[in-house]
GROMACS .gro file of C-alpha atoms in nm:
model
  250
    1MET     CA    1   7.014   8.532   3.465
    2ALA     CA    2   6.752   8.267   3.537
    3ASP     CA    3   6.635   8.222   3.895
    4LEU     CA    4   6.793   7.927   4.075
    5PRO     CA    5   6.553   7.648   4.171
    6ASP     CA    6   6.442   7.618   4.531
    7ILE     CA    7   6.629   7.316   4.674
    8THR     CA    8   6.460   7.326   5.015
    9PRO     CA    9   6.237   7.021   4.945
   10LEU     CA   10   6.539   6.819   4.828
   11ARG     CA   11   6.739   6.915   5.137
   12GLN     CA   12   6.452   6.815   5.363
   13ARG     CA   13   6.421   6.474   5.195
   14LEU     CA   14   6.794   6.403   5.212
   15SER     CA   15   6.827   6.519   5.573
   16ALA     CA   16   6.594   6.237   5.674
   17PHE     CA   17   6.871   5.992   5.580
   18THR     CA   18   7.192   6.177   5.670
   19ASN     CA   19   7.324   6.475   5.860
   20ALA     CA   20   7.605   6.519   5.608
   21ARG     CA   21   7.625   6.843   5.414
   22VAL     CA   22   7.414   6.785   5.106
   23ALA     CA   23   7.212   7.025   4.889
   24ILE     CA   24   7.342   7.328   5.078
   25GLY     CA   25   7.277   7.556   4.781
   26ARG     CA   26   7.490   7.847   4.661
   27VAL     CA   27   7.494   8.221   4.633
   28GLY     CA   28   7.669   8.317   4.312
   29SER     CA   29   7.994   8.121   4.312
   30SER     CA   30   7.995   8.073   4.689
   31VAL     CA   31   7.796   7.885   4.952
   32PRO     CA   32   7.526   8.054   5.162
   33THR     CA   33   7.642   8.230   5.477
   34GLY     CA   34   7.445   7.997   5.701
   35ALA     CA   35   7.610   7.689   5.548
   36MET     CA   36   7.955   7.845   5.585
   37LEU     CA   37   7.893   7.925   5.953
   38GLU     CA   38   7.768   7.571   6.015
   39PHE     CA   39   8.085   7.433   5.854
   40GLN     CA   40   8.309   7.652   6.070
   41LEU     CA   41   8.121   7.547   6.384
   42ALA     CA   42   8.156   7.178   6.294
   43HIS     CA   43   8.528   7.228   6.230
   44ALA     CA   44   8.571   7.392   6.571
   45ARG     CA   45   8.383   7.110   6.741
   46ALA     CA   46   8.603   6.850   6.571
   47ARG     CA   47   8.920   7.031   6.683
   48ASP     CA   48   8.789   7.058   7.039
   49ALA     CA   49   8.703   6.688   7.043
   50VAL     CA   50   9.058   6.595   6.946
   51HIS     CA   51   9.232   6.829   7.190
   52ASP     CA   52   9.000   6.823   7.494
   53ALA     CA   53   9.106   6.617   7.794
   54LEU     CA   54   8.897   6.335   7.935
   55ALA     CA   55   8.733   6.430   8.265
   56PRO     CA   56   8.729   6.109   8.472
   57GLY     CA   57   8.480   6.256   8.718
   58ALA     CA   58   8.224   6.296   8.442
   59VAL     CA   59   8.269   5.931   8.343
   60GLU     CA   60   8.262   5.802   8.702
   61GLN     CA   61   7.937   5.986   8.767
   62GLY     CA   62   7.769   5.779   8.497
   63LEU     CA   63   7.893   5.445   8.635
   64ALA     CA   64   7.628   5.427   8.908
   65GLY     CA   65   7.878   5.334   9.178
   66TRP     CA   66   8.052   5.060   8.978
   67PRO     CA   67   8.421   5.061   9.082
   68SER     CA   68   8.667   5.221   8.846
   69ILE     CA   69   9.037   5.282   8.812
   70SER     CA   70   9.216   5.547   8.605
   71VAL     CA   71   9.526   5.462   8.403
   72HIS     CA   72   9.748   5.653   8.163
   73SER     CA   73   9.939   5.559   7.854
   74ALA     CA   74  10.306   5.641   7.812
   75ALA     CA   75  10.212   5.965   7.635
   76PRO     CA   76  10.267   6.236   7.899
   77ASP     CA   77  10.036   6.495   7.742
   78ARG     CA   78   9.788   6.549   7.459
   79ALA     CA   79  10.038   6.700   7.219
   80THR     CA   80  10.273   6.403   7.256
   81TYR     CA   81   9.981   6.163   7.223
   82LEU     CA   82   9.881   6.311   6.887
   83LEU     CA   83  10.239   6.304   6.756
   84ARG     CA   84  10.338   5.963   6.897
   85PRO     CA   85  10.065   5.701   6.843
   86ASP     CA   86  10.306   5.433   6.965
   87LEU     CA   87  10.314   5.583   7.315
   88GLY     CA   88   9.935   5.575   7.330
   89ARG     CA   89   9.953   5.195   7.294
   90GLN     CA   90  10.183   5.150   7.595
   91LEU     CA   91  10.068   5.147   7.957
   92GLN     CA   92  10.259   5.327   8.229
   93PRO     CA   93  10.446   5.059   8.428
   94GLU     CA   94  10.299   5.163   8.765
   95ASP     CA   95   9.947   5.138   8.622
   96ALA     CA   96  10.012   4.787   8.492
   97ALA     CA   97  10.115   4.681   8.841
   98SER     CA   98   9.796   4.821   8.997
   99LEU     CA   99   9.574   4.639   8.745
  100GLN     CA  100   9.717   4.299   8.839
  101MET     CA  101   9.512   4.315   9.161
  102ASP     CA  102   9.185   4.334   8.963
  103GLN     CA  103   9.158   4.009   8.770
  104ALA     CA  104   8.843   3.964   8.562
  105GLN     CA  105   8.704   3.753   8.282
  106LEU     CA  106   8.592   4.070   8.103
  107ALA     CA  107   8.782   4.398   8.111
  108ILE     CA  108   8.593   4.709   8.000
  109VAL     CA  109   8.809   5.007   7.909
  110ILE     CA  110   8.659   5.355   7.865
  111ALA     CA  111   8.922   5.547   7.667
  112ASP     CA  112   8.949   5.900   7.532
  113GLY     CA  113   9.101   5.811   7.196
  114LEU     CA  114   9.069   6.092   6.944
  115SER     CA  115   8.742   6.226   7.085
  116ALA     CA  116   8.706   6.274   7.458
  117THR     CA  117   8.375   6.438   7.365
  118ALA     CA  118   8.238   6.103   7.246
  119THR     CA  119   8.372   5.915   7.546
  120MET     CA  120   8.220   6.153   7.799
  121ALA     CA  121   7.890   6.160   7.611
  122HIS     CA  122   7.839   5.786   7.561
  123GLY     CA  123   8.113   5.581   7.731
  124ALA     CA  124   7.964   5.534   8.078
  125ALA     CA  125   7.613   5.474   7.946
  126LEU     CA  126   7.734   5.200   7.711
  127ALA     CA  127   7.953   5.042   7.980
  128MET     CA  128   7.658   5.017   8.221
  129ALA     CA  129   7.431   4.882   7.945
  130MET     CA  130   7.693   4.610   7.894
  131VAL     CA  131   7.701   4.534   8.266
  132GLU     CA  132   7.324   4.496   8.268
  133ARG     CA  133   7.342   4.236   7.991
  134LEU     CA  134   7.660   4.053   8.094
  135ARG     CA  135   7.700   4.057   8.470
  136HIS     CA  136   7.545   3.710   8.514
  137ASP     CA  137   7.763   3.547   8.247
  138TRP     CA  138   8.096   3.724   8.293
  139ARG     CA  139   8.304   3.827   8.592
  140ILE     CA  140   8.350   4.196   8.512
  141GLY     CA  141   8.633   4.390   8.669
  142PRO     CA  142   8.639   4.757   8.760
  143MET     CA  143   8.590   4.998   8.473
  144VAL     CA  144   8.928   5.114   8.348
  145ILE     CA  145   8.926   5.482   8.249
  146ALA     CA  146   9.221   5.528   8.015
  147HIS     CA  147   9.384   5.861   7.934
  148GLN     CA  148   9.582   5.936   7.613
  149ALA     CA  149   9.480   5.592   7.490
  150ARG     CA  150   9.489   5.416   7.155
  151VAL     CA  151   9.289   5.100   7.090
  152ALA     CA  152   9.584   4.867   7.151
  153LEU     CA  153   9.628   4.998   7.506
  154GLY     CA  154   9.340   4.766   7.591
  155ASP     CA  155   9.558   4.466   7.506
  156GLU     CA  156   9.804   4.549   7.782
  157ILE     CA  157   9.524   4.635   8.024
  158GLY     CA  158   9.347   4.305   7.957
  159GLU     CA  159   9.675   4.116   7.990
  160ALA     CA  160   9.749   4.280   8.326
  161MET     CA  161   9.398   4.186   8.450
  162ASP     CA  162   9.435   3.829   8.314
  163ALA     CA  163   9.107   3.880   8.128
  164GLN     CA  164   8.959   3.645   7.870
  165MET     CA  165   8.823   3.942   7.674
  166VAL     CA  166   8.872   4.316   7.662
  167VAL     CA  167   8.623   4.566   7.524
  168VAL     CA  168   8.765   4.912   7.455
  169LEU     CA  169   8.507   5.190   7.428
  170ILE     CA  170   8.693   5.471   7.258
  171GLY     CA  171   8.626   5.805   7.094
  172GLU     CA  172   8.682   5.794   6.720
  173ARG     CA  173   8.851   6.054   6.501
  174PRO     CA  174   8.586   6.328   6.461
  175GLY     CA  175   8.454   6.431   6.123
  176LEU     CA  176   8.278   6.745   6.012
  177SER     CA  177   7.938   6.588   6.068
  178ALA     CA  178   8.015   6.386   6.382
  179ALA     CA  179   8.245   6.489   6.668
  180ASP     CA  180   8.096   6.246   6.921
  181SER     CA  181   8.121   5.903   6.759
  182LEU     CA  182   8.217   5.618   6.991
  183SER     CA  183   8.341   5.274   6.887
  184ALA     CA  184   8.380   4.944   7.070
  185TYR     CA  185   8.676   4.715   6.994
  186LEU     CA  186   8.656   4.356   7.119
  187THR     CA  187   8.964   4.134   7.154
  188TRP     CA  188   8.985   3.775   7.275
  189ALA     CA  189   9.283   3.681   7.498
  190PRO     CA  190   9.425   4.035   7.503
  191ARG     CA  191   9.800   4.069   7.520
  192ARG     CA  192  10.067   4.299   7.384
  193GLY     CA  193  10.128   4.249   7.014
  194ARG     CA  194   9.770   4.167   6.913
  195LEU     CA  195   9.687   4.270   6.555
  196ASP     CA  196   9.395   4.482   6.441
  197SER     CA  197   9.278   4.181   6.238
  198GLU     CA  198   9.226   4.001   6.570
  199ARG     CA  199   8.958   4.246   6.684
  200ASN     CA  200   8.593   4.309   6.613
  201CYS     CA  201   8.468   4.666   6.592
  202ILE     CA  202   8.126   4.826   6.640
  203SER     CA  203   8.131   5.188   6.527
  204ASN     CA  204   7.914   5.498   6.496
  205ILE     CA  205   7.769   5.470   6.847
  206ARG     CA  206   7.624   5.819   6.883
  207PRO     CA  207   7.256   5.845   6.965
  208PRO     CA  208   7.032   5.988   6.833
  209HIS     CA  209   7.210   6.019   6.495
  210GLY     CA  210   7.398   5.690   6.496
  211ARG     CA  211   7.374   5.350   6.662
  212SER     CA  212   7.184   5.359   6.993
  213ILE     CA  213   7.331   5.250   7.326
  214ALA     CA  214   7.091   4.956   7.346
  215GLU     CA  215   7.173   4.838   6.992
  216ALA     CA  216   7.546   4.860   7.057
  217ALA     CA  217   7.522   4.676   7.390
  218ASP     CA  218   7.314   4.398   7.233
  219GLU     CA  219   7.567   4.356   6.951
  220ILE     CA  220   7.860   4.353   7.194
  221ALA     CA  221   7.688   4.086   7.403
  222ARG     CA  222   7.628   3.877   7.090
  223ILE     CA  223   7.991   3.899   6.978
  224LEU     CA  224   8.119   3.821   7.329
  225SER     CA  225   7.908   3.507   7.341
  226ARG     CA  226   8.033   3.389   7.001
  227ALA     CA  227   8.392   3.481   7.084
  228ARG     CA  228   8.386   3.278   7.404
  229ALA     CA  229   8.248   2.976   7.218
  230ALA     CA  230   8.500   3.009   6.933
  231GLN     CA  231   8.794   3.124   7.151
  232CYS     CA  232   8.878   3.400   6.904
  233THR     CA  233   8.780   3.738   6.765
  234GLY     CA  234   8.851   3.933   6.447
  235VAL     CA  235   8.872   3.777   6.104
  236ALA     CA  236   8.899   3.430   6.258
  237LEU     CA  237   8.562   3.475   6.427
  238ALA     CA  238   8.403   3.630   6.119
  239GLY     CA  239   8.538   3.350   5.902
  240GLY     CA  240   8.406   3.087   6.139
  241GLU     CA  241   8.060   3.245   6.140
  242ALA     CA  242   8.058   3.256   5.760
  243LEU     CA  243   8.165   2.890   5.739
  244ALA     CA  244   7.894   2.783   5.984
  245ALA     CA  245   7.634   2.971   5.784
  246GLU     CA  246   7.746   2.801   5.460
  247GLU     CA  247   7.746   2.453   5.615
  248GLY     CA  248   7.406   2.503   5.779
  249PRO     CA  249   7.267   2.279   6.056
  250ASP     CA  250   7.384   1.921   6.092
   0.00000   0.00000   0.00000
C-alpha cells in the first residue's frame, strides 16, 4: 500500500482562513485520534453553550457601573425554553411593568439566546462599545439582561421602554467550530408582532476568530444612524439604501 501524502502543509494554509475542520487526514478508514477528540470536545462545548444559564453578575461586572435590569421571558426554565420558542418571545408581565419606568430612545438588550457562553464572553463588551459611540446621539436606557430570551423578546422590551430602537445582543446557536458567536439584531419602533424581515442583523461577533467588538460597534452605529433617518429597519432600510446608491447624488 502506497504511503499517504503528508497533508500538514495544506492544513496549515487552510487554517489561516478558517477554523473549520478541513484536511484532518485519516488513519485507514477512520479519522486520526486527535481529530476525533477535538470533535468530541467541540460537541461538548456546543451542548454546554445551549444548556448553560446566563450569569447576570458576570455581565453586570463588564458594564462599568452602567445601570442594568434583569428580566425573564415566559419560559420558566431552560428545558421549557428549548421546547417552546414561543414562550421565549414573551415577557413576564411583572417585568414589562418595571420597564415602563425606564424610557429611552435606544434600548440595549443583552440576552442569552442559544449560547449563554457567547453572551457572557462578548455581550457586555459590545454593549459598552456601543455606549461609547452612541451616548451623545441617543438617550440610552439601562442595559436589559434577558433570561431565556429569543430575539423577538426585544420587541416587547423596547415597546415597554417606549424606545425608538432596540438592539438585541444575543448568543447564536452554537456550531462545532464556534460555541461563542454573538449576533446583534436591530429593530426600529419595536413592538409585539414585528417580523424578522423588519430587522437588521450583524452576526459572527466572536473575537479573535470572527468580527471584532470594535467592528461590530461601528457597524451598529452606522445602521442606527441610517435607521433613524429612514424611520425603518430590515428589508425596507436595505431597499432604501440600494435605491439611493442606484440614483446617486442629486
